[in-house]
Short mmCIF file of C-alpha atoms and ligand atoms in Angstrom, two decimals:
data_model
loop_
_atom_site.label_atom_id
_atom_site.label_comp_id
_atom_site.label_asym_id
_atom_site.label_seq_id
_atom_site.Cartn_x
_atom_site.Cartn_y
_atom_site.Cartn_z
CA UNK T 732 -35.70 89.46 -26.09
CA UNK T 733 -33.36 92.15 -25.40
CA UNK T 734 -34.58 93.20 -22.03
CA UNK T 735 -34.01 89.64 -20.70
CA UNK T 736 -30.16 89.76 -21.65
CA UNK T 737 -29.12 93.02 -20.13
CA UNK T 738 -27.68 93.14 -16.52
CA UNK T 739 -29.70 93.57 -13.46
CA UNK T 740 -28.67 95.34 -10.42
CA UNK T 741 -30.14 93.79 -7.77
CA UNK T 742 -28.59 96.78 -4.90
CA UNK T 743 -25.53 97.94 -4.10
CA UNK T 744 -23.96 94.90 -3.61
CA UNK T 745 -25.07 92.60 -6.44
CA UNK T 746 -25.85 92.51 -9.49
CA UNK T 747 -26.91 90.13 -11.95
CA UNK T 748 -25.47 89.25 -16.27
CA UNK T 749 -29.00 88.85 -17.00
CA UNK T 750 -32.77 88.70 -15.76
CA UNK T 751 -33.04 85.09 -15.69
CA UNK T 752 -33.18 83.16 -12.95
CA UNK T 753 -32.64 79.46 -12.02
CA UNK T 754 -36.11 78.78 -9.94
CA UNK T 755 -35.56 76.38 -6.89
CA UNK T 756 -35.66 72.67 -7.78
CA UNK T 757 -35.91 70.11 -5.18
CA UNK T 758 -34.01 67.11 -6.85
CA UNK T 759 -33.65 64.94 -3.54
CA UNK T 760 -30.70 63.82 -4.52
CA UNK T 761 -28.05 64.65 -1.82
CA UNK T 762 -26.51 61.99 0.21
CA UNK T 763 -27.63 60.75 3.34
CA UNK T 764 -25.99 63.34 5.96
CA UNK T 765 -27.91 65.49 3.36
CA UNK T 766 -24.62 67.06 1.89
CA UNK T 767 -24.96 68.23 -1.39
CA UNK T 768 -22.79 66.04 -4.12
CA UNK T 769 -19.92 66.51 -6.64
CA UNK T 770 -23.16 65.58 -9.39
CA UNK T 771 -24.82 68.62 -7.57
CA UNK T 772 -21.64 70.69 -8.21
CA UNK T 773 -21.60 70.08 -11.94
CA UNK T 774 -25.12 70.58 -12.06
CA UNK T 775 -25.54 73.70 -10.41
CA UNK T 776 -21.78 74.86 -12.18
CA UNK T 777 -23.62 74.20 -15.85
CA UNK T 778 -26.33 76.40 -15.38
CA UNK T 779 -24.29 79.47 -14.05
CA UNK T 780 -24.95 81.55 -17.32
CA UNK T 781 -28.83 82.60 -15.56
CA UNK T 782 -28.27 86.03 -13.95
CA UNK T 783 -28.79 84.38 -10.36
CA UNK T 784 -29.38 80.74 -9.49
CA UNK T 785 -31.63 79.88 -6.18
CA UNK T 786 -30.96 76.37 -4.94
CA UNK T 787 -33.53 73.69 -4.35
CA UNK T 788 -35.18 74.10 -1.07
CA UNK T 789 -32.30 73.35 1.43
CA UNK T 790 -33.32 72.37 5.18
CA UNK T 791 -32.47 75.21 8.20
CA UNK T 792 -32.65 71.92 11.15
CA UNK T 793 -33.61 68.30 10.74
CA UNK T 794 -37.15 68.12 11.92
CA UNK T 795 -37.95 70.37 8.95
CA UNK T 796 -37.48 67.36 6.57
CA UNK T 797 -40.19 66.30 4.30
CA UNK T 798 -38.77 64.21 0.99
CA UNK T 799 -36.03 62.26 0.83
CA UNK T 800 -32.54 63.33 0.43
CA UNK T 801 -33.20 67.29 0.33
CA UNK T 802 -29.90 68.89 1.39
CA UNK T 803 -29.54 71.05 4.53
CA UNK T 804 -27.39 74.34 5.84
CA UNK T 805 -27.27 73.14 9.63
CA UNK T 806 -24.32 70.61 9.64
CA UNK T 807 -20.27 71.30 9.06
CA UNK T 808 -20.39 68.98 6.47
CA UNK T 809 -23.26 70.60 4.61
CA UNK T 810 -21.79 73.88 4.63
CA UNK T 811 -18.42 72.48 3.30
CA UNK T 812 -20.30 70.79 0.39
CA UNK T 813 -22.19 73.74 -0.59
CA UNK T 814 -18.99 75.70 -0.65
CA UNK T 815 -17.90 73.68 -3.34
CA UNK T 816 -20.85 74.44 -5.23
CA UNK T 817 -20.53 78.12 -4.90
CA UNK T 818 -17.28 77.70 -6.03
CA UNK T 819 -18.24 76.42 -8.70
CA UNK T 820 -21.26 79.07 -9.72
CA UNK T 821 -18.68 81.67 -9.15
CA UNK T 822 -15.41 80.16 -11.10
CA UNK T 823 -18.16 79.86 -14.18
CA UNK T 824 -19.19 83.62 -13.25
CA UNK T 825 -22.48 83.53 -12.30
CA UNK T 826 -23.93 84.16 -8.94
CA UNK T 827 -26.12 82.07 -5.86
CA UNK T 828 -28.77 82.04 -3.35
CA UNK T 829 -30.11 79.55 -1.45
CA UNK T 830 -33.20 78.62 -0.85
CA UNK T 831 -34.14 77.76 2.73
CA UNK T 832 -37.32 75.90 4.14
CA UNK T 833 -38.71 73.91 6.93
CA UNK T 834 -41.82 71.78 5.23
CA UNK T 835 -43.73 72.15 9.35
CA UNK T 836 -46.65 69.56 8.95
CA UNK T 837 -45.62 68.18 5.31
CA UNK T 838 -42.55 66.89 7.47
CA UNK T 839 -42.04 63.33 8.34
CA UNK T 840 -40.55 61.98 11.38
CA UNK T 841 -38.91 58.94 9.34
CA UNK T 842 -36.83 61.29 7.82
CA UNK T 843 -35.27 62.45 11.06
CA UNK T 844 -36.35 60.25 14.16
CA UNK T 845 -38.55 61.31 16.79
CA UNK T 846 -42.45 61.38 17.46
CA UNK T 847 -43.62 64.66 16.19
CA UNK T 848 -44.16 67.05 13.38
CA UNK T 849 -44.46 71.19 14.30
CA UNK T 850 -47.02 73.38 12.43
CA UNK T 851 -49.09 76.35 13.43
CA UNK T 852 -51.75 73.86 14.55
CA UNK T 853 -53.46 70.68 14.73
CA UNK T 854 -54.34 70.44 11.49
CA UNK T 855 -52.79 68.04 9.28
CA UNK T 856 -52.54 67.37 5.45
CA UNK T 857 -54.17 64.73 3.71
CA UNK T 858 -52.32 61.45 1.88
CA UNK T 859 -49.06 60.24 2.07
CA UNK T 860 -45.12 61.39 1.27
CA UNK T 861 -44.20 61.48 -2.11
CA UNK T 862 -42.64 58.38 -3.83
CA UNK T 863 -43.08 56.86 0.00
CA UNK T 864 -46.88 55.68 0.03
CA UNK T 865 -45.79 53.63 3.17
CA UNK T 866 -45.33 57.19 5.25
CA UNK T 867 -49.26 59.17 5.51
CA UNK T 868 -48.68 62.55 7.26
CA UNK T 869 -48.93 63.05 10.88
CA UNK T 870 -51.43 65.17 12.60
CA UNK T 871 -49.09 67.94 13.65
CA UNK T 872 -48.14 69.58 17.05
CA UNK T 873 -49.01 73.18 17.48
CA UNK T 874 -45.23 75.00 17.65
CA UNK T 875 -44.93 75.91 21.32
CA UNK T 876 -43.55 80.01 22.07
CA UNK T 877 -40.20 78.56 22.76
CA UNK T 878 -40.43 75.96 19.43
CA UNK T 879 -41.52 79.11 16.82
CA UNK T 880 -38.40 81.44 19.16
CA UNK T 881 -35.59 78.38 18.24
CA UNK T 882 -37.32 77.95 14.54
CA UNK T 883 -36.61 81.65 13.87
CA UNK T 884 -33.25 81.14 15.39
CA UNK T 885 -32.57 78.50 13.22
CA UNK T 886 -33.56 80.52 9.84
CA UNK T 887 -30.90 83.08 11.35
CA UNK T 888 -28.34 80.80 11.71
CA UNK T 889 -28.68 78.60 8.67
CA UNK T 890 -28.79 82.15 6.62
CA UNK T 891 -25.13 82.81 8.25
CA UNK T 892 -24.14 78.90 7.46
CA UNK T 893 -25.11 80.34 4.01
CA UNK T 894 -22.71 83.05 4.24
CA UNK T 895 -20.11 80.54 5.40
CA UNK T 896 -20.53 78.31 2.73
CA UNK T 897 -19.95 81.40 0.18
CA UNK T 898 -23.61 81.64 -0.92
CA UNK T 899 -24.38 85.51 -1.88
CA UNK T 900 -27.60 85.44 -0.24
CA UNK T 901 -31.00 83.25 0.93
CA UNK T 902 -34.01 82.92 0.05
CA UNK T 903 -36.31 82.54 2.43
CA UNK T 904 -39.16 79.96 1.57
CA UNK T 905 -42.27 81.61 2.57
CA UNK T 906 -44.71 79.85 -0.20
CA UNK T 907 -46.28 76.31 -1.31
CA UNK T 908 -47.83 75.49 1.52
CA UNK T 909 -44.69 75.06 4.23
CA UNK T 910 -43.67 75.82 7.52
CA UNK T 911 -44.24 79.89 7.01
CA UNK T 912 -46.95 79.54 4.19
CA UNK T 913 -48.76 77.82 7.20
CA UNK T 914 -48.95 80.61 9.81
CA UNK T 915 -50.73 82.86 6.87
CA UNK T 916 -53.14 80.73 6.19
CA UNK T 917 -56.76 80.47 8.00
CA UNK T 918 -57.14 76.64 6.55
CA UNK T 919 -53.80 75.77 8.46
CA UNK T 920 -53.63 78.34 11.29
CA UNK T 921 -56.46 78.44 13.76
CA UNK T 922 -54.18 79.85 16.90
CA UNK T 923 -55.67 81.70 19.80
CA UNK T 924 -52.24 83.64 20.59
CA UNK T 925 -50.36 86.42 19.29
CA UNK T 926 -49.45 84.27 16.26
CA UNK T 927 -53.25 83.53 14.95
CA UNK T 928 -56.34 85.52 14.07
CA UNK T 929 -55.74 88.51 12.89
CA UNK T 930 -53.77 89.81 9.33
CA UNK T 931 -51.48 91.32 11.85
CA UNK T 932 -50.64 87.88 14.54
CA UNK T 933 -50.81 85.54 11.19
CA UNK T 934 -47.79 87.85 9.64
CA UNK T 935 -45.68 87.82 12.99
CA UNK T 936 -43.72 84.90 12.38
CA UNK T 937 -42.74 85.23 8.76
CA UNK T 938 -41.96 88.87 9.66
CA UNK T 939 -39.90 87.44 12.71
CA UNK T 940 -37.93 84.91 10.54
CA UNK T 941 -37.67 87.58 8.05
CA UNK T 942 -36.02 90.53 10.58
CA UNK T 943 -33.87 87.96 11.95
CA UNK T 944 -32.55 86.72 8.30
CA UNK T 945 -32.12 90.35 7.94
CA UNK T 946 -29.88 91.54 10.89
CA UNK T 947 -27.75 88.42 10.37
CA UNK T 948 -26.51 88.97 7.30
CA UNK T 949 -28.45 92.06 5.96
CA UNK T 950 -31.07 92.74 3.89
CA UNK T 951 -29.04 93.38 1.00
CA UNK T 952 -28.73 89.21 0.60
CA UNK T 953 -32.47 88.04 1.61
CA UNK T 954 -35.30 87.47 -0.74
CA UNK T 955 -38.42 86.14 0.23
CA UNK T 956 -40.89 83.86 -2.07
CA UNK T 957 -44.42 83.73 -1.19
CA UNK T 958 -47.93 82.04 -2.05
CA UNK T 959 -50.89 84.65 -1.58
CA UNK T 960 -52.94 81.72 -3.45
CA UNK T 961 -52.96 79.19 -1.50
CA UNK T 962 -52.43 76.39 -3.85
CA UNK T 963 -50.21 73.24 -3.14
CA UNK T 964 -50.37 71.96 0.67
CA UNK T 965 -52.87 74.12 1.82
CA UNK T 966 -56.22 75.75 1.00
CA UNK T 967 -57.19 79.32 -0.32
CA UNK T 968 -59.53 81.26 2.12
CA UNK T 969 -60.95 84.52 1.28
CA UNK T 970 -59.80 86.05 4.34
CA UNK T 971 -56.13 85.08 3.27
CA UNK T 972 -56.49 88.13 1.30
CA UNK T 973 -55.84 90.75 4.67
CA UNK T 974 -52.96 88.60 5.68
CA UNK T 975 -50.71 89.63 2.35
CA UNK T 976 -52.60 93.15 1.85
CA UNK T 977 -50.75 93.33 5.41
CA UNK T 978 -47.65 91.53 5.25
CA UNK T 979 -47.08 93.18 1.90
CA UNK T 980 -47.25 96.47 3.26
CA UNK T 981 -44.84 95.36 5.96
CA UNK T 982 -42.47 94.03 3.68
CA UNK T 983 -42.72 96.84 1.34
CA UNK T 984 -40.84 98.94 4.67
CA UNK T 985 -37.61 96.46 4.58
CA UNK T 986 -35.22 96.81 1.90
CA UNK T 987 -35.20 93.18 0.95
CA UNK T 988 -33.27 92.04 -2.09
CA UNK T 989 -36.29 90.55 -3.96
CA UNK T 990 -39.75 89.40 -3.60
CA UNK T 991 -40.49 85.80 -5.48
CA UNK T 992 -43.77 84.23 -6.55
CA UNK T 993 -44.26 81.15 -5.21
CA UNK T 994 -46.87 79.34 -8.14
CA UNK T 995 -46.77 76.77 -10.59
CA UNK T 996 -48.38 78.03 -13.34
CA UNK T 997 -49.11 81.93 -13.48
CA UNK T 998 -51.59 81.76 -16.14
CA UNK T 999 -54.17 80.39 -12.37
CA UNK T 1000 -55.97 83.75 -11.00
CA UNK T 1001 -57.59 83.62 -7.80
CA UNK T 1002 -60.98 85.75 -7.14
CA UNK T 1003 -60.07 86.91 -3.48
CA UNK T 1004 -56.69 88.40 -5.25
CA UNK T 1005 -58.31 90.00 -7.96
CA UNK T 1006 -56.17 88.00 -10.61
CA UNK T 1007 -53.08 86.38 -10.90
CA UNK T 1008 -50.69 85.60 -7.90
CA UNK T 1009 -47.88 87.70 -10.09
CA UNK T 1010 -51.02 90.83 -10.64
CA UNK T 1011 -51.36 90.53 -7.13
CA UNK T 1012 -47.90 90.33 -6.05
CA UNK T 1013 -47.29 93.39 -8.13
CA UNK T 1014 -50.34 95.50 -7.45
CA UNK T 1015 -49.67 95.35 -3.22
CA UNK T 1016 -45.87 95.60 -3.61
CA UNK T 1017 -43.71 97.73 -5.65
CA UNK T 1018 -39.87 96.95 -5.66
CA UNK T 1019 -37.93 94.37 -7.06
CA UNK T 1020 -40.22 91.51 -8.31
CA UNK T 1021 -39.41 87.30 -9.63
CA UNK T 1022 -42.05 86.07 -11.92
CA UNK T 1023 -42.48 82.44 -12.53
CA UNK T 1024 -44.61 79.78 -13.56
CA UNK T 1025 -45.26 78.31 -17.10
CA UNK T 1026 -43.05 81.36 -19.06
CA UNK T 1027 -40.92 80.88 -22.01
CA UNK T 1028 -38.32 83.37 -22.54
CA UNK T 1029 -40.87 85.62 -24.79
CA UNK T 1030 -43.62 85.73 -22.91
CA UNK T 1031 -41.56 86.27 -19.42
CA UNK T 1032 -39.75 88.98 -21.41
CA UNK T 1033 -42.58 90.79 -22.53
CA UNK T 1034 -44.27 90.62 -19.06
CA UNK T 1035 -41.15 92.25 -17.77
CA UNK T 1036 -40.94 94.89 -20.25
CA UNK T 1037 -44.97 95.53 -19.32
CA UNK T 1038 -44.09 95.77 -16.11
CA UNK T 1039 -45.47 92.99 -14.85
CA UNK T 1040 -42.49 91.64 -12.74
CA UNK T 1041 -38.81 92.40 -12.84
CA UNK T 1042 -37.00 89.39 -12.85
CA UNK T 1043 -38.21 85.82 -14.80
CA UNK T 1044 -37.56 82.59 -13.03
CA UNK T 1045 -37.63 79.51 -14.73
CA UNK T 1046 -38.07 76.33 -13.72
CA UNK T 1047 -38.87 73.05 -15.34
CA UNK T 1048 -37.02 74.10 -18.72
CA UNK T 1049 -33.82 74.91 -16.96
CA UNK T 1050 -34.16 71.12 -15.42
CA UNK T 1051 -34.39 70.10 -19.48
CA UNK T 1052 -31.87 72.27 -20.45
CA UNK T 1053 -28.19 72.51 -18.90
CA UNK T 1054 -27.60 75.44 -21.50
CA UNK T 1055 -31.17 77.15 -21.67
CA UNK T 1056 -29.75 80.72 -21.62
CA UNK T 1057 -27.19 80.07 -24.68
CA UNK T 1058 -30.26 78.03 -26.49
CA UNK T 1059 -32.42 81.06 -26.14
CA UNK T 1060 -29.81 83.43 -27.24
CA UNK T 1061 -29.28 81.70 -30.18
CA UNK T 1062 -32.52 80.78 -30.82
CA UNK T 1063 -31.95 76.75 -30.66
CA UNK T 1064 -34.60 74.56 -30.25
CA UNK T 1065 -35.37 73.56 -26.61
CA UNK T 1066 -35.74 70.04 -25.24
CA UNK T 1067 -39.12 69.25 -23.48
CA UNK T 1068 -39.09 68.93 -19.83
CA UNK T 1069 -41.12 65.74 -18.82
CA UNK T 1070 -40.99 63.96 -15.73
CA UNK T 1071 -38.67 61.45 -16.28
CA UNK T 1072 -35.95 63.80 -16.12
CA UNK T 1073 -36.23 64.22 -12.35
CA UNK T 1074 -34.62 60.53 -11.77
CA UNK T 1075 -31.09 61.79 -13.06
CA UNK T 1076 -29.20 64.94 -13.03
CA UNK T 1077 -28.19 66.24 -16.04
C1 FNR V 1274 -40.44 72.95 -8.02
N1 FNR V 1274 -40.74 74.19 -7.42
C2 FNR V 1274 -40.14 74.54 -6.23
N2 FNR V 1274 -40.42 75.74 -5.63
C3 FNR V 1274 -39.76 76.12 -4.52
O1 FNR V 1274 -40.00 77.22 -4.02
N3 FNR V 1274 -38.83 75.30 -3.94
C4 FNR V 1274 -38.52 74.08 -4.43
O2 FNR V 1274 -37.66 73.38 -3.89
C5 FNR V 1274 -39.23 73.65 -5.60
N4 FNR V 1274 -39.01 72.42 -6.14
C6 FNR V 1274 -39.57 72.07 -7.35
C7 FNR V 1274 -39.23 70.84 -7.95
C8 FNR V 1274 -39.74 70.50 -9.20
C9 FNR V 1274 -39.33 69.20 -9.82
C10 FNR V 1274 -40.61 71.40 -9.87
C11 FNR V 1274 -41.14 71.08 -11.24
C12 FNR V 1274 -40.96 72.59 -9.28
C13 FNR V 1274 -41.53 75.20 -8.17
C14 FNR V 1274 -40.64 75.97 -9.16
O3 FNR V 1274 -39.72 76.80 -8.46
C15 FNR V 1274 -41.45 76.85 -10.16
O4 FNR V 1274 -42.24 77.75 -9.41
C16 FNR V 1274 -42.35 76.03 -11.06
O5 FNR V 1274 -41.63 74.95 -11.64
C17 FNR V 1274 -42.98 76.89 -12.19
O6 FNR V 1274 -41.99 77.39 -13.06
P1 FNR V 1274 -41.79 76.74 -14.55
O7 FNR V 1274 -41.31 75.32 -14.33
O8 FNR V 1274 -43.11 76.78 -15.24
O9 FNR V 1274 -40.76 77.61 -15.20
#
């Protein structure tokens, strides 16, 4: 497993001890101004030793909120509690982006008052919010030209909050069926305007949030994580297919730092892509690529020494396992994930 231990550079400005990464995690457990806690501090500080950790989706405004106690990146007090997280990651050497989302129609107003959710369109999803049956999602409100204008602001300025709170870079979360997943989707996007319809309108606001991220604090610090297979949140289409053929190309001009997979399992291949999301991913896009989903540290490291992606997240092991990189290197016996490790945070 050689290939996974040797340093990464990223670009000029960062790079990584090693080619594994800490995949986001929501853990809902910040407090209830949504400030990240001393528990998060330790947690994030243990798992340092993975070439670059990407925090738990984090929220860029309030009406973006869809679980319960996800932390945010729009408040003074938020930024001062992540700083003491990337304090932490940094004293223990290792290095940290974070991951920043609005959920759009998976959002609940009981989470941050008002009468309203914002999506693309009218088109909500089925059932209710996790571990709060009592709350059944709202039909949403298409985003009005001057709603999707101050939602791109707010990715801008939450990516400079990041800055602020000593984060060395964002990712921007662009998969799984939220807020930006939506707009490049047929199933949840059925605009009329510049921002529906065509590969080309159904791109223009993750492209917007993405140039914006970009000339605020350069494209050096921005990665990007997408779904092409629609598969949590929202459903696949066949004509999904154009949207990424296009954005991809798009992308593929900007310099970003990284592109991410956004899938659970990567083993899942999808008939409009041709394959996998990862095959996909790699076969319309050719610089720096995350793989993730259902990898061990052999299989992700052979993938990355065929090629098939550059980097290997990893995601419910690292939740199992505080010390998963010094496990692997040693070749200790890992601890099972299961789900009843989500209630604490080890
Ligand atoms: C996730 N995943 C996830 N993805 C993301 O982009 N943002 C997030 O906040 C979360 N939150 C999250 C919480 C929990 C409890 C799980 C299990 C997963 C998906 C995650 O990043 C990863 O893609 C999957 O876990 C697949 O990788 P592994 O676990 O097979 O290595």
């Amino acid at each position: 497993m050689n290939t996974l231990f040797q340093p990464f550079k990223l670009n000029e400005t960062l790079t990584l001890n090693n080619r594994i990464v800490m995949a986001p995690l929501t853990r809902c457990m910040s407090d209830e101004d949504l400030v990240p806690t001393d528990a998060m501090v330790e947690y994030y500080g243990r798992r340092a030793d993975t070439g670059l950790i990407i925090t738990e989706a984090t929220l860029i405004s309030a009406d973006g909120q869809g679980y319960p106690n996800t932390p945010g990146l729009f408040t003074d007090k938020q930024i001062e509690g992540w700083k003491k997280v990337t304090q932490r990651v940094h004293q223990n050497g290792g290095k940290i982006f974070a991951q920043l989302w609005h959920t759009g129609r998976v959002a609940h107003p009981s989470f941050f008052g008002g009468d309203k959710v914002i999506a693309p369109s009218a088109i909500g999803v089925e059932g209710t919010v996790p571990r709060m049956r009592h709350l059944t999602y709202l039909t949403p409100t298409p985003a009005s030209k001057e709603e999707i204008q101050r939602l791109v602001a707010d990715f801008a300025k939450a990516s400079q909050n990041a800055i602020e709170a000593g984060f060395d870079g964002v990712e921007i979360h662009g998969a799984n069926g939220y807020l930006i997943d939506q707009f490049l989707h047929y199933s949840s996007n059925q605009r009329d305007d510049e921002y529906g319809q065509t590969a080309e309108n159904m791109s223009r606001f993750a492209l917007e949030v993405m140039d914006a991220v970009v000339e605020a604090i350069g494209a050096d610090r921005v990665g990007l994580r997408l779904s092409p297979g629609a598969y949590f949140n929202v459903e696949a289409d066949p004509r999904d297919r154009d949207v990424f053929d296009y954005l991809l190309k798009q992308l593929e001009a900007r310099d970003l730092a990284y592109l991410h997979v956004g899938i659970f399992d990567d083993a899942m291949t999808f008939e409009h892509l041709g394959g996998t999301a990862s095959q996909y991913m790699r076969a319309q896009y050719s610089k720096t690529l995350i793989g993730v989903g259902g990898f061990d540290a052999q299989t992700g490291n052979e993938a990355i020494e065929a090629g098939k992606f550059d980097l290997l997240a990893i995601g419910r092991p690292l939740i199992a396992n505080p010390d998963y990189v010094e496990k692997v290197k040693s070749g200790q016996a890992l601890t099972p994930y299961s789900e009843e490790m989500l209630t604490s945070l080890v």
